[in-house]
Backbone as a printed PyTorch tensor [residue, N CA C, xyz], in Angstrom:
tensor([[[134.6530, -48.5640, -32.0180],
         [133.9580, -49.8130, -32.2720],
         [133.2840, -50.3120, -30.9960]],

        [[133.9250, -50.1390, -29.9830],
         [132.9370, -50.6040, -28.4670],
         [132.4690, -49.8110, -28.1990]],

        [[132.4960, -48.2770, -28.6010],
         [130.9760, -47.5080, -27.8410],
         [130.0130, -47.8760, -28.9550]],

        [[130.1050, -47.8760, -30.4900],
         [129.1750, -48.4050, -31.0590],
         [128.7110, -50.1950, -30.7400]],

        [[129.2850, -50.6370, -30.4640],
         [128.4450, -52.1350, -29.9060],
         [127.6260, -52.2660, -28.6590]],

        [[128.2680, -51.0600, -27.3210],
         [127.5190, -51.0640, -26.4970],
         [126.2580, -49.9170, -26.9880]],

        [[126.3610, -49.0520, -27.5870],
         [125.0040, -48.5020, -28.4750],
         [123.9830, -49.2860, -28.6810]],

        [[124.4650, -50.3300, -29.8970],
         [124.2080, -51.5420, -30.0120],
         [123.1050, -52.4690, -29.3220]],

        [[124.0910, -52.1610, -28.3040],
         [123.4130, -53.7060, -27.4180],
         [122.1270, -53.0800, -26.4110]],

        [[122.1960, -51.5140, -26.0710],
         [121.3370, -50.5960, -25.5160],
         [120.3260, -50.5920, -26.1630]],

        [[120.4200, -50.6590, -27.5470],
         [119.1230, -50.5790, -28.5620],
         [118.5640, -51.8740, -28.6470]],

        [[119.3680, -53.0310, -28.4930],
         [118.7900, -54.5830, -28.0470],
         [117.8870, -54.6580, -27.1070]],

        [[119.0460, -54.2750, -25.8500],
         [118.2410, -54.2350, -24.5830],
         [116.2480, -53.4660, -24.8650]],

        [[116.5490, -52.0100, -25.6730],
         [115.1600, -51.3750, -25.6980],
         [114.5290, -52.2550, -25.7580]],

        [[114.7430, -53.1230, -27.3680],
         [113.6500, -53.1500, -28.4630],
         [113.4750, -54.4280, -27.7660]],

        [[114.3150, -55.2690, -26.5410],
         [113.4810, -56.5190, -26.1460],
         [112.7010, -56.1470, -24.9620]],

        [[113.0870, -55.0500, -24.4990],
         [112.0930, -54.3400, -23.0480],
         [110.5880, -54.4050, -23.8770]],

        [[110.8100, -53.4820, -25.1320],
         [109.5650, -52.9470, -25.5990],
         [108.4300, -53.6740, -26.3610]],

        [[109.3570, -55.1570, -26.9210],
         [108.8520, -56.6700, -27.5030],
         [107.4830, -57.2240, -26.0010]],

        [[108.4500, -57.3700, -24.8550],
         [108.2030, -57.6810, -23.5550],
         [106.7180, -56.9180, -23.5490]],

        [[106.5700, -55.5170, -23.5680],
         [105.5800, -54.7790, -23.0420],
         [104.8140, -55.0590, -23.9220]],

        [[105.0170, -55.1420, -25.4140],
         [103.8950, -55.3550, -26.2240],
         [103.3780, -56.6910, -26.5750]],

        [[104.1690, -57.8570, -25.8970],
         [103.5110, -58.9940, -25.9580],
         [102.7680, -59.1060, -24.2530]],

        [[103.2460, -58.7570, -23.4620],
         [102.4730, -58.9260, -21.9200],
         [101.1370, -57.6200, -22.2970]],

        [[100.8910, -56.2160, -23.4560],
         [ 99.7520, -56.0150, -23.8180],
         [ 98.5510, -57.0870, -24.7030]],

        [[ 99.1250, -57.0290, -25.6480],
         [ 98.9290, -58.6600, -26.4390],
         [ 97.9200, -59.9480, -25.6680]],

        [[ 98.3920, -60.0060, -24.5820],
         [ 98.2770, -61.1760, -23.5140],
         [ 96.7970, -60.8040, -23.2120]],

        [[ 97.2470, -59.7660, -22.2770],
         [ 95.9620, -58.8400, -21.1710],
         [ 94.4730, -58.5930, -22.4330]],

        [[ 94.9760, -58.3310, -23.6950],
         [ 93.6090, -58.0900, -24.7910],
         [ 93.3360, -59.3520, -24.8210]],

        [[ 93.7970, -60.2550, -25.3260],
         [ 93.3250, -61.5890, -25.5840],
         [ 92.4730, -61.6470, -24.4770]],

        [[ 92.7730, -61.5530, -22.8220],
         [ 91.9400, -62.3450, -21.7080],
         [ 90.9480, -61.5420, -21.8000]],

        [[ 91.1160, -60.1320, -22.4090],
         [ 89.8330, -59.2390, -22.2380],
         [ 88.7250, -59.5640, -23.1570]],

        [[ 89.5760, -60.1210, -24.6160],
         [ 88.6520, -59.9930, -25.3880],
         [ 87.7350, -61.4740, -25.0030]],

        [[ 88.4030, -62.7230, -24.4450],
         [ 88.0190, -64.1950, -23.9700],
         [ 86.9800, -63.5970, -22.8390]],

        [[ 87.2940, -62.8680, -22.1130],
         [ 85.9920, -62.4530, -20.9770],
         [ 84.8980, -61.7420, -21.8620]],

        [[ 84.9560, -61.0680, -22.3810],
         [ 84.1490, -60.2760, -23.5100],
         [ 83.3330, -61.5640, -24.0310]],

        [[ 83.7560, -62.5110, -24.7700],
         [ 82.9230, -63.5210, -25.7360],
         [ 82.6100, -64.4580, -24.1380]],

        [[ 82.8050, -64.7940, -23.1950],
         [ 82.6340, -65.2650, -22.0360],
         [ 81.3610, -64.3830, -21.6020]],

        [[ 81.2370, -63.4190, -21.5030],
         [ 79.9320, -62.7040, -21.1660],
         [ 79.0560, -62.4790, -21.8060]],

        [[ 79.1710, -62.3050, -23.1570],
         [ 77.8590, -62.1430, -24.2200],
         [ 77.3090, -64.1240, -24.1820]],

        [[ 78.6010, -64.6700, -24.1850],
         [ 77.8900, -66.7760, -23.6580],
         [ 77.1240, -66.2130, -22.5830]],

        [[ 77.4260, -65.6760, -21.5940],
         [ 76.8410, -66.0480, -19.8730],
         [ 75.3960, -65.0680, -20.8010]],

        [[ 74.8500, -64.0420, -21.1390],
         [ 74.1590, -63.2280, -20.9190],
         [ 72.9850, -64.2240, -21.5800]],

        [[ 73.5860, -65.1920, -22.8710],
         [ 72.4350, -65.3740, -23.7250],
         [ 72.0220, -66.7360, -22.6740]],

        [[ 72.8660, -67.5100, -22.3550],
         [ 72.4410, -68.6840, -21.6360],
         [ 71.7160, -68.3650, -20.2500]],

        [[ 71.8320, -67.1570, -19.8840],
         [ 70.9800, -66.8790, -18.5220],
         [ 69.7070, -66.5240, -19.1970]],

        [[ 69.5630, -65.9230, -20.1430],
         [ 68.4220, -65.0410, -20.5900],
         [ 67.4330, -66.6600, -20.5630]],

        [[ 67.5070, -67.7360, -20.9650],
         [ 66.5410, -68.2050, -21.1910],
         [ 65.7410, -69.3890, -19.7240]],

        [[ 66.4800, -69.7920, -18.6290],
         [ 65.8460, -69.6480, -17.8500],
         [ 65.2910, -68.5720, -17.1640]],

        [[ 65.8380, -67.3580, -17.1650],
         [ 65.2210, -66.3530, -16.6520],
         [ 63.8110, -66.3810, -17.4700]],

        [[ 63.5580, -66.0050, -18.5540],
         [ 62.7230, -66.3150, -19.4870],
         [ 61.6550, -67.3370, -19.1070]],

        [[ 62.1040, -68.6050, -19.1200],
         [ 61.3170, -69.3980, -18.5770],
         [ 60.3300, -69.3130, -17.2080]],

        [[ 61.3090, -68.6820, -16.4400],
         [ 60.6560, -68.8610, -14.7290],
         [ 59.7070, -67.4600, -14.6220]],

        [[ 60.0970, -66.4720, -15.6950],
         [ 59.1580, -64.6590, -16.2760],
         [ 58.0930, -65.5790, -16.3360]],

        [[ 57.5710, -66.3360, -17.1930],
         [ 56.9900, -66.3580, -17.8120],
         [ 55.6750, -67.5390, -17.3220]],

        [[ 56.6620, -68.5150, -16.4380],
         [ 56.0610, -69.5940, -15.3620],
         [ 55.0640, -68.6950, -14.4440]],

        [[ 56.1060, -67.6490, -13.8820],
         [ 55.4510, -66.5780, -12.7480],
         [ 54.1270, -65.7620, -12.9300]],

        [[ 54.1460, -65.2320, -14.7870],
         [ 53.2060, -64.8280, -15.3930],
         [ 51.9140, -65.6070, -15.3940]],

        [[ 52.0080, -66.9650, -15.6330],
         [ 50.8910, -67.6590, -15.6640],
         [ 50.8090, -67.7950, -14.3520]],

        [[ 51.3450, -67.8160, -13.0130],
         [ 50.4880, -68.0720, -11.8370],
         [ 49.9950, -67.0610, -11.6960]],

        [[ 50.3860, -66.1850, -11.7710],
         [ 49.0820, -64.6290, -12.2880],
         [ 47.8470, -64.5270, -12.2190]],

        [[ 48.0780, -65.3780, -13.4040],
         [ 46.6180, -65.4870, -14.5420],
         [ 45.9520, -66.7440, -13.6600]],

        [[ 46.5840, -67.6320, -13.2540],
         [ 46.0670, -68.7820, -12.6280],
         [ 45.3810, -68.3810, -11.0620]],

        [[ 45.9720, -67.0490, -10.5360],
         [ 45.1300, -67.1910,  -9.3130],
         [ 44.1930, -65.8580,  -9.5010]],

        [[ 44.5720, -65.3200, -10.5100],
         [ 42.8600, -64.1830, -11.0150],
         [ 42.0050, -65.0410, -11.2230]],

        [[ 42.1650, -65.9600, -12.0680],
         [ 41.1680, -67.8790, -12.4020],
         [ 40.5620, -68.1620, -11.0080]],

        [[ 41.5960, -68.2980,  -9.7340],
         [ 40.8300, -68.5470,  -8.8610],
         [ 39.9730, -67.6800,  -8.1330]],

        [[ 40.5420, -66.6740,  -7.9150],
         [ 39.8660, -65.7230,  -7.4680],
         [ 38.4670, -65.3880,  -8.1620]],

        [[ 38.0120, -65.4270,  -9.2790],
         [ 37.3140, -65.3520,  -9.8250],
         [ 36.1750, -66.5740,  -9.5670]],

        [[ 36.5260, -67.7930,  -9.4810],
         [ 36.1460, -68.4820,  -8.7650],
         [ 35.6130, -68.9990,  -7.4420]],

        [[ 36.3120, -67.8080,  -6.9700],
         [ 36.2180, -67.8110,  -5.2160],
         [ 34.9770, -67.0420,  -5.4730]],

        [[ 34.4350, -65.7090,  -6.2680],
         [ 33.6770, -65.0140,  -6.0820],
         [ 32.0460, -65.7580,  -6.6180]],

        [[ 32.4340, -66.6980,  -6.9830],
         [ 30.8760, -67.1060,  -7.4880],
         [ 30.2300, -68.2120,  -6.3930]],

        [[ 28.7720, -68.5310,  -6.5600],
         [ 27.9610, -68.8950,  -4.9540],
         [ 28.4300, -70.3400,  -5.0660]],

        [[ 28.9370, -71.4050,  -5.7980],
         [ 29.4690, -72.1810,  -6.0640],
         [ 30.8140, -72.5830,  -6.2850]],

        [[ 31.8790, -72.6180,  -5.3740],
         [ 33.1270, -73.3430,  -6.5920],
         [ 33.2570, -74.2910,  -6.9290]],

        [[ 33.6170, -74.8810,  -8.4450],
         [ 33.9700, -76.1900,  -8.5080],
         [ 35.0180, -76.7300,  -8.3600]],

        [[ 35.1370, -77.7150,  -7.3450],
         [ 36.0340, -77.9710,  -6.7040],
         [ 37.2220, -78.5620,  -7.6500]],

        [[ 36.8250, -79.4320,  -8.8540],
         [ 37.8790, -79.6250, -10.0330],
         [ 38.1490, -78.4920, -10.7140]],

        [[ 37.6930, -77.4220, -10.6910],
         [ 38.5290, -76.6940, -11.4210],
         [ 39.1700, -75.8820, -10.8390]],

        [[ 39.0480, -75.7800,  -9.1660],
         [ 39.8620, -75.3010,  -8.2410],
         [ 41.3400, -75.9820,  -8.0330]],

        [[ 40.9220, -77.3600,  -8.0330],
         [ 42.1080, -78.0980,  -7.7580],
         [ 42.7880, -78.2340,  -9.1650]],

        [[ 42.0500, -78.1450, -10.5450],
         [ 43.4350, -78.2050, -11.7400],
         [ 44.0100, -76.6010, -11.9170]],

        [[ 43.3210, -75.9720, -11.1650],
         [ 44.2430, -74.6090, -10.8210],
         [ 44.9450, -74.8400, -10.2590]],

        [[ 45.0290, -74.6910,  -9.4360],
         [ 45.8050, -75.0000,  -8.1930],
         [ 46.8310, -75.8780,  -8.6930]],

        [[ 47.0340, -77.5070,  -9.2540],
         [ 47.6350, -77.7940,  -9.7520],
         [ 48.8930, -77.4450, -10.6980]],

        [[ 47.9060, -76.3650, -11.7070],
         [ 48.8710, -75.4600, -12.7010],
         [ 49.7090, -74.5160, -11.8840]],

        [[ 48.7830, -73.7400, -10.8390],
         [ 49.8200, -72.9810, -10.1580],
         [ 51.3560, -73.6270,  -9.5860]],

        [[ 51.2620, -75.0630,  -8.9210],
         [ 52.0360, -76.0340,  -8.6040],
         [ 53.0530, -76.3370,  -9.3250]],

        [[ 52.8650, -76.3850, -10.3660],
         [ 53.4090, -76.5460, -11.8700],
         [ 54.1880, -75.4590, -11.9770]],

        [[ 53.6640, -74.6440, -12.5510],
         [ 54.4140, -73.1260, -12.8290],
         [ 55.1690, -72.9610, -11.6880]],

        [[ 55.1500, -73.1190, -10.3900],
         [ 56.1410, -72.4400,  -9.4340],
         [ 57.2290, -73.8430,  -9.4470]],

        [[ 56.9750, -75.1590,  -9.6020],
         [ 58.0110, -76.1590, -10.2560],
         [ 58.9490, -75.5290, -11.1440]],

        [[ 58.1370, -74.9240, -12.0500],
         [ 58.6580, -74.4970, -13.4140],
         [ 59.9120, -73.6330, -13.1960]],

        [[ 59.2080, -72.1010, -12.2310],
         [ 59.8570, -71.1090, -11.8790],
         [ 60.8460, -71.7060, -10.8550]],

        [[ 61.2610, -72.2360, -10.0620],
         [ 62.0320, -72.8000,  -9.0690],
         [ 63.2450, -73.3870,  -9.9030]],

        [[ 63.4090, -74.2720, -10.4860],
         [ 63.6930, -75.0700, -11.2560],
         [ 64.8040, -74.2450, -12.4760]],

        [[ 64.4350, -73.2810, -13.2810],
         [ 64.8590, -72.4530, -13.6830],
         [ 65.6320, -71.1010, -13.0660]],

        [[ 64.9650, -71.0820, -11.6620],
         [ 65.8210, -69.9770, -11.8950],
         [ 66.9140, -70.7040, -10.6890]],

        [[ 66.6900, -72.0470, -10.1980],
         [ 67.9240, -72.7190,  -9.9210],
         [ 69.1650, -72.8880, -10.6200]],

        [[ 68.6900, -72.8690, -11.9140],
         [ 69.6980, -73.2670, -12.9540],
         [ 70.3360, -71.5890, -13.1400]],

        [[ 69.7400, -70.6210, -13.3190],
         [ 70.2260, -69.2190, -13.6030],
         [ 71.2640, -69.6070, -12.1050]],

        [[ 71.1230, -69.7310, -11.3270],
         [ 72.0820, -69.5640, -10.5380],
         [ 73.0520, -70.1060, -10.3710]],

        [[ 73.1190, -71.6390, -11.0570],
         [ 74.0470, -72.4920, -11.6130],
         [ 75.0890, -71.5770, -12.4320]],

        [[ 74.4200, -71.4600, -13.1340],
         [ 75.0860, -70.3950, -14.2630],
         [ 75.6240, -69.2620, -13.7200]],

        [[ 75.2390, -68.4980, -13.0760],
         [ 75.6640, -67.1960, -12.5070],
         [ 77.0900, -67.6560, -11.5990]],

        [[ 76.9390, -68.8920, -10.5810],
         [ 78.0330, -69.0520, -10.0400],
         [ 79.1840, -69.3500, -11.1910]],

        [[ 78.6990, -70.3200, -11.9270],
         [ 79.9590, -70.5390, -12.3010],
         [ 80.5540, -69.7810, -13.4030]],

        [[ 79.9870, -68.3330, -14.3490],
         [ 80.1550, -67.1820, -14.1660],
         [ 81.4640, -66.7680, -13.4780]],

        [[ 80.6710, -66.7820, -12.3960],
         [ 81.6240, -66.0190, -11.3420],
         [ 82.9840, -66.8340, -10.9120]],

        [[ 83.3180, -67.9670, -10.8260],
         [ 84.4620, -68.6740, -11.1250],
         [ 84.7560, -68.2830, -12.4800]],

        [[ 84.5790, -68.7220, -13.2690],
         [ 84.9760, -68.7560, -14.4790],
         [ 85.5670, -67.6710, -15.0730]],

        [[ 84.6200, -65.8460, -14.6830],
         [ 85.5180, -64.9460, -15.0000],
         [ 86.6300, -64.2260, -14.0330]],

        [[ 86.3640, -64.9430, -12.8050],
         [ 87.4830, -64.5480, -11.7510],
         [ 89.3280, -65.1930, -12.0420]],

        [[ 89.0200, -66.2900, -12.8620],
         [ 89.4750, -67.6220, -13.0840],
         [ 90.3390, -66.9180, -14.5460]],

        [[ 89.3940, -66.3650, -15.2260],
         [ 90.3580, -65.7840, -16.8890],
         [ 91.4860, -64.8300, -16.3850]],

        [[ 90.9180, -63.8230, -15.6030],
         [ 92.2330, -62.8090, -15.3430],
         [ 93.2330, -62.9350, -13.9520]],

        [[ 93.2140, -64.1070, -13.5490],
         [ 94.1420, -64.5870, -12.7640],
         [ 94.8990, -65.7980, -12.9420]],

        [[ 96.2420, -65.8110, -13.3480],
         [ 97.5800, -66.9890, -13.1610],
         [ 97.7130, -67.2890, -12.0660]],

        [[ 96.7920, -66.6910, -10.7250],
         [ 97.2730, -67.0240,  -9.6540],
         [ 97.3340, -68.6430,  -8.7820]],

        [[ 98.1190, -69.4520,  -8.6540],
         [ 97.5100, -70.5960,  -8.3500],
         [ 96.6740, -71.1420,  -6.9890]],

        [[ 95.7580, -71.6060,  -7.1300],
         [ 94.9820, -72.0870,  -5.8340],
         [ 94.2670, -72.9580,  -6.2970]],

        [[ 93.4210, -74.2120,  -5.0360],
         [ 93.0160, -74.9530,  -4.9940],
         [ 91.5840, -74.9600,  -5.8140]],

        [[ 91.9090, -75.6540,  -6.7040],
         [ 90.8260, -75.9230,  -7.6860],
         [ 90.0810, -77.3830,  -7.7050]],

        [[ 88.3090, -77.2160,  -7.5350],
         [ 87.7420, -78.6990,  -7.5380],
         [ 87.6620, -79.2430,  -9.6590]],

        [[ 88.6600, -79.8670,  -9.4480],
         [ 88.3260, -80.8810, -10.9280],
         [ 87.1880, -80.6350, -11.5840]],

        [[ 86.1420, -80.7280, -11.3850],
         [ 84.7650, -80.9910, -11.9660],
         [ 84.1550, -80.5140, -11.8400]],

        [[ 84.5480, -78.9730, -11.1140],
         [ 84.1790, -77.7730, -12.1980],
         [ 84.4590, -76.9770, -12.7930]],

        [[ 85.9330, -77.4000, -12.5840],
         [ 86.8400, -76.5070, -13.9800],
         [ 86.0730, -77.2760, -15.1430]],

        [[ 85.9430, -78.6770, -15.3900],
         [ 85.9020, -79.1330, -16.3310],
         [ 84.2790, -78.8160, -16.8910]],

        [[ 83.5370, -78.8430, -15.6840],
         [ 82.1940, -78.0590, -16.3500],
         [ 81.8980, -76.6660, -16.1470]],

        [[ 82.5200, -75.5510, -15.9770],
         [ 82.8530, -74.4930, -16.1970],
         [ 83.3700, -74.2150, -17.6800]],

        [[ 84.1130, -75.1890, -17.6170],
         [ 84.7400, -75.0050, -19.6030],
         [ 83.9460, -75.3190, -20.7150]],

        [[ 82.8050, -76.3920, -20.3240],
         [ 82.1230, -76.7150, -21.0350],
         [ 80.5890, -75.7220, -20.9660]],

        [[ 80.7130, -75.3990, -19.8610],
         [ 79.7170, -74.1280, -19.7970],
         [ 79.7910, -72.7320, -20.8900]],

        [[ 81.1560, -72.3740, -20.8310],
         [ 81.4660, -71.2030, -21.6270],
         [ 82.0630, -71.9160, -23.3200]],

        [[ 82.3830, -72.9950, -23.3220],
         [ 81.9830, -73.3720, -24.7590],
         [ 80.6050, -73.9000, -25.2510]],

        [[ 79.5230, -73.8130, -24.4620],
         [ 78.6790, -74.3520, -25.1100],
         [ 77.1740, -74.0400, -26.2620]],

        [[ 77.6330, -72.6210, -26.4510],
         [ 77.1750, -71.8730, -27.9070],
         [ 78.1540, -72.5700, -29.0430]],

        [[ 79.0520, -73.4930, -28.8730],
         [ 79.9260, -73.7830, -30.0830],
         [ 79.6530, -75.1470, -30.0430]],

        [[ 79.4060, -76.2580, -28.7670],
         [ 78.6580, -77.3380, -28.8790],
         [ 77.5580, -77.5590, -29.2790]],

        [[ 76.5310, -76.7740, -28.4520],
         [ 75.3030, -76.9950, -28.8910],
         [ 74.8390, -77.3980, -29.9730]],

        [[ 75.4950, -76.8000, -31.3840],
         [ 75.2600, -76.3400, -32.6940],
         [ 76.0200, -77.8050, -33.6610]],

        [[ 76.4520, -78.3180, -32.8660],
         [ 77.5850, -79.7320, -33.5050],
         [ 76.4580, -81.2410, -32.2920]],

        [[ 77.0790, -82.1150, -33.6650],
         [ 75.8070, -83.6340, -33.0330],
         [ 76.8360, -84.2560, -32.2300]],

        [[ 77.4420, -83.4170, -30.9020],
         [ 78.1930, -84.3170, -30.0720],
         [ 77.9260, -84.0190, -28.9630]],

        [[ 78.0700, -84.9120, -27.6770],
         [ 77.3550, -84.6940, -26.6270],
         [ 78.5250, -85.4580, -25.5330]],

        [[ 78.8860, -83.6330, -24.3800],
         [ 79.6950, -83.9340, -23.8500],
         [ 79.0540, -84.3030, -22.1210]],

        [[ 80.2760, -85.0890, -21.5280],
         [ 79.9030, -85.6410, -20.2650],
         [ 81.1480, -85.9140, -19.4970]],

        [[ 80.7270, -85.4500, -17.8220],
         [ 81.8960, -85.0550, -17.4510],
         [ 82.0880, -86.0600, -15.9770]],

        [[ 83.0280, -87.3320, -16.4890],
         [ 83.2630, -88.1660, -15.1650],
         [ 84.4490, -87.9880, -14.3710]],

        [[ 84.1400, -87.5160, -13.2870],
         [ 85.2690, -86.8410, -12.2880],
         [ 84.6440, -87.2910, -10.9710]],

        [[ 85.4550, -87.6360, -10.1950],
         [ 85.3350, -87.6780,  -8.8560],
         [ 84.6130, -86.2540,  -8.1680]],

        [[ 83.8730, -86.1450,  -7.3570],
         [ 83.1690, -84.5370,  -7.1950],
         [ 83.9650, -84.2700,  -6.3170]],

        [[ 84.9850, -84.5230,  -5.1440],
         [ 85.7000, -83.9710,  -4.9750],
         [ 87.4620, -83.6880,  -5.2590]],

        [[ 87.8170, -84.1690,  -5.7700],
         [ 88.7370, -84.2680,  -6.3920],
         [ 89.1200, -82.8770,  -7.0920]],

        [[ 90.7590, -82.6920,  -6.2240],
         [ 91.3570, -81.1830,  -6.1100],
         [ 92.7880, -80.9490,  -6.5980]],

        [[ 93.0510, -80.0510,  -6.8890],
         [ 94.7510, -79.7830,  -7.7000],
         [ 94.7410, -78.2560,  -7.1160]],

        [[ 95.8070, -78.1250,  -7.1730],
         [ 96.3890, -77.2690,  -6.9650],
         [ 97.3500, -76.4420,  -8.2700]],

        [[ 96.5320, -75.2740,  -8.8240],
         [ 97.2270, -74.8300,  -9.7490],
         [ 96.4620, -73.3100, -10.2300]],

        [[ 97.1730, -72.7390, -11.8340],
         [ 96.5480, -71.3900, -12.1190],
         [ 95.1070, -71.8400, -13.0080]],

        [[ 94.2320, -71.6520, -12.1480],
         [ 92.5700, -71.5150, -12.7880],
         [ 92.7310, -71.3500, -14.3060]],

        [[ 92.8370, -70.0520, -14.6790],
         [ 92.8080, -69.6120, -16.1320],
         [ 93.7940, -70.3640, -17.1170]],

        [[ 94.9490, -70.6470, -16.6340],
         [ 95.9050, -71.2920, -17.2260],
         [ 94.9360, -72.7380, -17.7350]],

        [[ 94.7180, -73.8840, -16.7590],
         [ 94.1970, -74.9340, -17.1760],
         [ 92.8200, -74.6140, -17.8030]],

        [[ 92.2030, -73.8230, -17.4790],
         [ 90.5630, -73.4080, -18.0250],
         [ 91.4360, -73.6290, -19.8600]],

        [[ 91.9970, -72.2550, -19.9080],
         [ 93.0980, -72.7670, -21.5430],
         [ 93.2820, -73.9060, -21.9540]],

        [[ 94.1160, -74.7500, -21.3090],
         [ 94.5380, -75.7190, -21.7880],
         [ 92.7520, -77.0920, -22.4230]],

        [[ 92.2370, -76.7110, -20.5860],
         [ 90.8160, -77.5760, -20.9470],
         [ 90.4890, -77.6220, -22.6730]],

        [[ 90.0390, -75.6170, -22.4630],
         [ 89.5160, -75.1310, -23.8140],
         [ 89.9580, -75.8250, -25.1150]],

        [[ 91.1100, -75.8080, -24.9120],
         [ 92.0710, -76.2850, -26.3020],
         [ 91.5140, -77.5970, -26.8090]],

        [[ 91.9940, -78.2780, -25.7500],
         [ 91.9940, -79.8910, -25.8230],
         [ 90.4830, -80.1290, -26.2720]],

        [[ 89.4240, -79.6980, -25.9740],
         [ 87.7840, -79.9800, -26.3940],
         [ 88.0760, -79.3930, -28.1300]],

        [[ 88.1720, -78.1540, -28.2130],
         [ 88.0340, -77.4050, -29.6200],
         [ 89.1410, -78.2540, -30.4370]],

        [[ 90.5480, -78.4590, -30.2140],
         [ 90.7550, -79.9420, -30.7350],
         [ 90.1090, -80.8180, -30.7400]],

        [[ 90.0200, -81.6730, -30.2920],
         [ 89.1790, -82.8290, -30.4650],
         [ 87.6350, -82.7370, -31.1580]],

        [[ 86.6150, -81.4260, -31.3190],
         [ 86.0800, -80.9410, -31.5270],
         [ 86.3800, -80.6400, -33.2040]],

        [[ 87.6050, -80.3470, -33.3080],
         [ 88.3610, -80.0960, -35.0010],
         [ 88.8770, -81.1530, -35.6550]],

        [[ 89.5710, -81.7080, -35.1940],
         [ 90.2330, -83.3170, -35.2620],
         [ 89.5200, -84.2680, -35.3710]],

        [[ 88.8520, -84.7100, -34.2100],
         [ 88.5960, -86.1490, -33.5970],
         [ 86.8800, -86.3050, -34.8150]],

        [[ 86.3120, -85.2910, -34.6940],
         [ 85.2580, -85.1700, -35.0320],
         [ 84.6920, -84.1940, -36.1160]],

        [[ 86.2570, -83.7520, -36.7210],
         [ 85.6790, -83.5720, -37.9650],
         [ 84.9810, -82.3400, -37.9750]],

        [[ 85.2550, -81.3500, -37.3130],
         [ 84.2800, -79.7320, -36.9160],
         [ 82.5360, -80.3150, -36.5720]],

        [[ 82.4240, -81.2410, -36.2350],
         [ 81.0200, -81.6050, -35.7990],
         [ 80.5880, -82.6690, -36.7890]],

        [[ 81.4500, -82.7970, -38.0990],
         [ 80.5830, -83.8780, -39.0350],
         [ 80.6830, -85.2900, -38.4460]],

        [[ 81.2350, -85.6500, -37.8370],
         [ 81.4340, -86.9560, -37.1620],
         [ 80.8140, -87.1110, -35.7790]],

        [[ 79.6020, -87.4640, -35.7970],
         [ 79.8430, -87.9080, -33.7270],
         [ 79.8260, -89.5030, -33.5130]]])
């Protein structure tokens, strides 16, 4: 009867070793598959300032063949030099501007997926975990009549695991998001 209980308890011991391994696998897919839907967000939300500033750049193109073309005749007119010129002004506004924001995005990207596969704790600024979270939920906002805003002290710091609170953030919005507001029918 006690070599069969310590049998027993050996086959316990396995099957909670092997519970262990297949929930700490479990874990690691989830963050993979959360970085996965985290990167197809980052790819589509970069694509469209990039897009924008392509396309800004394209028309100064076209805007200084305009001048150039202009330059070549025995006359230029000086207004239509200067509303060139203008547009060119414009468009590189345009392009600047945009691909400022791609880089907005790209950094916080780069927090954000450094941030999913690490529990590790370190000094985190408040307010941009909190707009980091709202960054990578915001293919699920956009689409709902509510409009989020984020009042935090800008420097204001904690000390803790990135990915862990990025979670918790997540939760608490997509609640309130389900709850408070009704899956979007309420704002």
């Amino acid at each position: 009867a006690l070599e069969m209980l310590r049998r027993r308890w050996m086959e316990l011991g396995d099957k909670i070793f092997e519970l262990s391994e297949t929930r700490s696998e479990l874990v690691q897919s989830e963050k993979m598959a959360s970085l996965g839907r985290m990167v197809a967000g980052f790819a589509h939300e970069i694509n469209t300032p990039v897009g924008v500033a392509v396309g800004a750049v394209s028309q100064n193109e076209e805007g200084l063949r305009r001048i150039d073309a202009l330059l070549t005749t025995d006359e230029v007119d000086e207004a239509q030099l200067r509303s060139e010129l203008d547009g060119l002004r414009e468009g590189g506004a345009l392009a600047l501007s945009n691909l400022q924001r791609a880089a907005r995005l790209v950094q916080s990207f780069k927090r954000t997926s450094t941030d999913q596969t690490s529990e590790e704790p370190r000094v985190l600024v408040v307010r941009e975990l909190f707009t980091d979270v709202l960054f990578t939920l915001h293919n699920v906002l956009k689409r709902l009549p509510i409009q989020t805003h984020v009042e935090c002290e800008p420097n204001l710091k904690i000390h803790g695991p990135a990915g862990l609170l990025e979670q918790v953030i997540t939760n608490l919005v997509l609640n309130a998001v389900q709850h408070a507001f009704d899956n979007g029918a309420r704002s």
